[in-house]
């Protein structure tokens, strides 16, 4: 049995397939825009000038969402335990308020001493938690070095 397709039918089929693919892409894009997206980057901090020399650790949080989010907690998680090292009184370079509302594509850097566990646990990753309960983690070569050296 041979099925013959006319040019009109082939064009109609191609347009229908294109419409279905674009519909799936549009749905995925719409769902992706409504998600909270944060980039969490732990870093070394080098105190200069009159800065407190104990501030050798910082966490940068960048809002990659299409809407504003409020970051209310930052810190580190430790390996092999549910314990976390929250930065309770973060120091901000711009002397802004905490918790911090981040507009889309804006960032905040929180400075502190290197968090340490009272049990001597090794740092696994940094985290940032929003007021809506979303938690994003992040790691970096600097954090791996800090964890390895126990700074």
CSV table of C-alpha atoms in Angstrom, one decimal:
chain,number,residue,atom,x,y,z
A,1,UNK,CA,0.0,0.0,0.0
A,2,UNK,CA,1.6,3.2,-1.2
A,3,UNK,CA,0.4,6.5,0.4
A,4,UNK,CA,0.8,9.5,-1.8
A,5,UNK,CA,1.1,12.9,-0.2
A,6,UNK,CA,0.3,16.0,-2.1
A,7,UNK,CA,2.4,19.2,-1.8
A,8,UNK,CA,-0.5,20.9,0.1
A,9,UNK,CA,-0.6,18.0,2.6
A,10,UNK,CA,3.1,18.0,3.1
A,11,UNK,CA,3.2,21.8,3.8
A,12,UNK,CA,0.2,21.4,6.2
A,13,UNK,CA,2.0,18.6,8.1
A,14,UNK,CA,5.2,20.7,8.3
A,15,UNK,CA,3.3,23.7,9.7
A,16,UNK,CA,1.5,21.5,12.2
A,17,UNK,CA,4.7,19.9,13.4
A,18,UNK,CA,6.4,23.4,13.7
A,19,UNK,CA,3.4,24.7,15.7
A,20,UNK,CA,3.6,21.7,18.1
A,21,UNK,CA,7.3,22.2,18.7
A,22,UNK,CA,6.9,26.0,19.2
A,23,UNK,CA,4.1,25.3,21.7
A,24,UNK,CA,6.2,23.0,23.7
A,25,UNK,CA,9.1,25.5,23.7
A,26,UNK,CA,6.8,28.3,24.7
A,27,UNK,CA,5.3,26.2,27.6
A,28,UNK,CA,8.8,25.3,28.9
A,29,UNK,CA,9.9,29.0,28.7
A,30,UNK,CA,6.8,30.2,30.6
A,31,UNK,CA,7.4,27.6,33.4
A,32,UNK,CA,11.1,28.5,33.5
A,33,UNK,CA,10.3,32.3,33.9
A,34,UNK,CA,8.3,31.6,37.0
A,35,UNK,CA,11.1,29.8,38.9
A,36,UNK,CA,13.4,31.3,41.5
A,37,UNK,CA,16.9,31.2,40.2
A,38,UNK,CA,19.9,32.2,42.3
A,39,UNK,CA,23.6,31.9,41.8
A,40,UNK,CA,25.5,31.3,45.0
A,41,UNK,CA,29.3,31.9,44.9
A,42,UNK,CA,31.5,31.4,47.9
A,43,UNK,CA,34.7,33.4,47.7
A,44,UNK,CA,37.9,34.4,49.6
A,45,UNK,CA,37.7,37.9,51.0
A,46,UNK,CA,40.9,39.9,51.3
A,47,UNK,CA,40.5,42.7,53.9
A,48,UNK,CA,42.1,46.0,52.9
A,49,UNK,CA,42.4,49.3,54.5
A,50,UNK,CA,40.5,49.6,57.7
A,51,UNK,CA,38.5,46.4,57.2
A,52,UNK,CA,38.3,43.8,59.9
A,53,UNK,CA,41.2,41.3,59.2
A,54,UNK,CA,39.0,38.4,60.4
A,55,UNK,CA,36.6,38.8,57.5
A,56,UNK,CA,38.3,36.3,55.1
A,57,UNK,CA,35.1,34.7,53.7
A,58,UNK,CA,32.3,36.0,51.6
A,59,UNK,CA,29.2,34.6,49.7
A,60,UNK,CA,27.9,36.4,46.6
A,61,UNK,CA,24.3,35.8,45.8
A,62,UNK,CA,23.0,36.9,42.3
A,63,UNK,CA,19.3,36.9,41.5
A,64,UNK,CA,18.9,35.4,38.0
A,65,UNK,CA,15.1,35.3,38.3
A,66,UNK,CA,12.8,37.5,36.2
A,67,UNK,CA,11.3,38.9,39.5
A,68,UNK,CA,12.6,40.3,42.8
A,69,UNK,CA,13.4,37.9,45.7
A,70,UNK,CA,14.3,38.5,49.3
A,71,UNK,CA,17.4,36.6,50.6
A,72,UNK,CA,17.0,36.1,54.3
A,73,UNK,CA,19.7,33.6,55.2
A,74,UNK,CA,23.2,32.6,53.9
A,75,UNK,CA,25.8,30.3,55.2
A,76,UNK,CA,27.4,26.9,54.6
A,77,UNK,CA,26.4,23.2,54.8
A,78,UNK,CA,28.8,20.7,56.3
A,79,UNK,CA,29.6,17.3,54.9
A,80,UNK,CA,28.1,14.2,56.5
A,81,UNK,CA,25.7,16.1,58.7
A,82,UNK,CA,22.5,18.1,58.6
A,83,UNK,CA,24.3,20.9,60.4
A,84,UNK,CA,24.7,24.3,58.8
A,85,UNK,CA,26.7,27.3,59.5
A,86,UNK,CA,24.4,30.3,59.1
A,87,UNK,CA,25.9,33.8,59.0
A,88,UNK,CA,23.7,35.4,61.6
A,89,UNK,CA,24.9,39.0,61.4
A,90,UNK,CA,26.2,39.4,57.9
A,91,UNK,CA,28.5,42.3,57.0
A,92,UNK,CA,27.6,44.0,53.8
A,93,UNK,CA,30.0,46.2,51.8
A,94,UNK,CA,27.3,48.8,51.1
A,95,UNK,CA,26.1,48.9,54.7
A,96,UNK,CA,22.6,47.9,53.4
A,97,UNK,CA,19.9,46.2,55.4
A,98,UNK,CA,19.5,42.5,56.0
A,99,UNK,CA,17.4,40.6,54.8
A,100,UNK,CA,18.1,41.9,51.3
A,101,UNK,CA,15.6,42.3,48.5
A,102,UNK,CA,17.3,41.6,45.2
A,103,UNK,CA,15.8,42.9,42.0
A,104,UNK,CA,16.3,40.8,38.9
A,105,UNK,CA,20.0,40.6,37.9
A,106,UNK,CA,21.2,42.3,41.1
A,107,UNK,CA,23.5,40.8,43.7
A,108,UNK,CA,24.6,41.1,47.3
A,109,UNK,CA,27.9,40.0,48.9
A,110,UNK,CA,27.9,38.9,52.5
A,111,UNK,CA,31.2,39.0,54.4
A,112,UNK,CA,32.0,37.0,57.6
A,113,UNK,CA,34.6,35.0,59.3
A,114,UNK,CA,35.0,31.5,57.8
A,115,UNK,CA,32.2,29.5,59.3
A,116,UNK,CA,33.3,26.6,61.5
A,117,UNK,CA,31.4,23.7,62.9
A,118,UNK,CA,31.7,23.0,66.6
A,119,UNK,CA,32.4,19.3,65.6
A,120,UNK,CA,35.1,20.1,63.2
A,121,UNK,CA,33.1,19.2,60.1
A,122,UNK,CA,34.3,20.0,56.6
A,123,UNK,CA,32.4,22.6,54.6
A,124,UNK,CA,30.4,21.0,51.7
A,125,UNK,CA,28.8,24.0,50.0
A,126,UNK,CA,27.4,27.5,50.5
A,127,UNK,CA,23.7,28.3,50.5
A,128,UNK,CA,21.3,31.1,50.2
A,129,UNK,CA,17.7,30.9,51.4
A,130,UNK,CA,14.8,33.2,50.3
A,131,UNK,CA,11.9,34.3,52.4
A,132,UNK,CA,9.6,32.0,50.4
A,133,UNK,CA,11.7,29.0,51.6
A,134,UNK,CA,13.7,28.3,48.5
A,135,UNK,CA,17.3,27.2,49.2
A,136,UNK,CA,20.0,27.3,46.5
A,137,UNK,CA,23.5,25.9,47.1
A,138,UNK,CA,26.8,26.7,45.3
A,139,UNK,CA,30.4,25.8,45.5
A,140,UNK,CA,33.6,27.2,44.0
A,141,UNK,CA,37.3,26.4,43.8
A,142,UNK,CA,37.8,29.0,46.6
A,143,UNK,CA,35.4,27.1,48.9
A,144,UNK,CA,37.2,23.8,48.1
A,145,UNK,CA,40.5,25.4,49.1
A,146,UNK,CA,39.0,26.8,52.3
A,147,UNK,CA,37.5,23.4,53.2
A,148,UNK,CA,40.8,21.6,52.4
A,149,UNK,CA,43.0,24.0,54.4
A,150,UNK,CA,40.5,24.5,57.2
A,151,UNK,CA,41.0,28.3,57.1
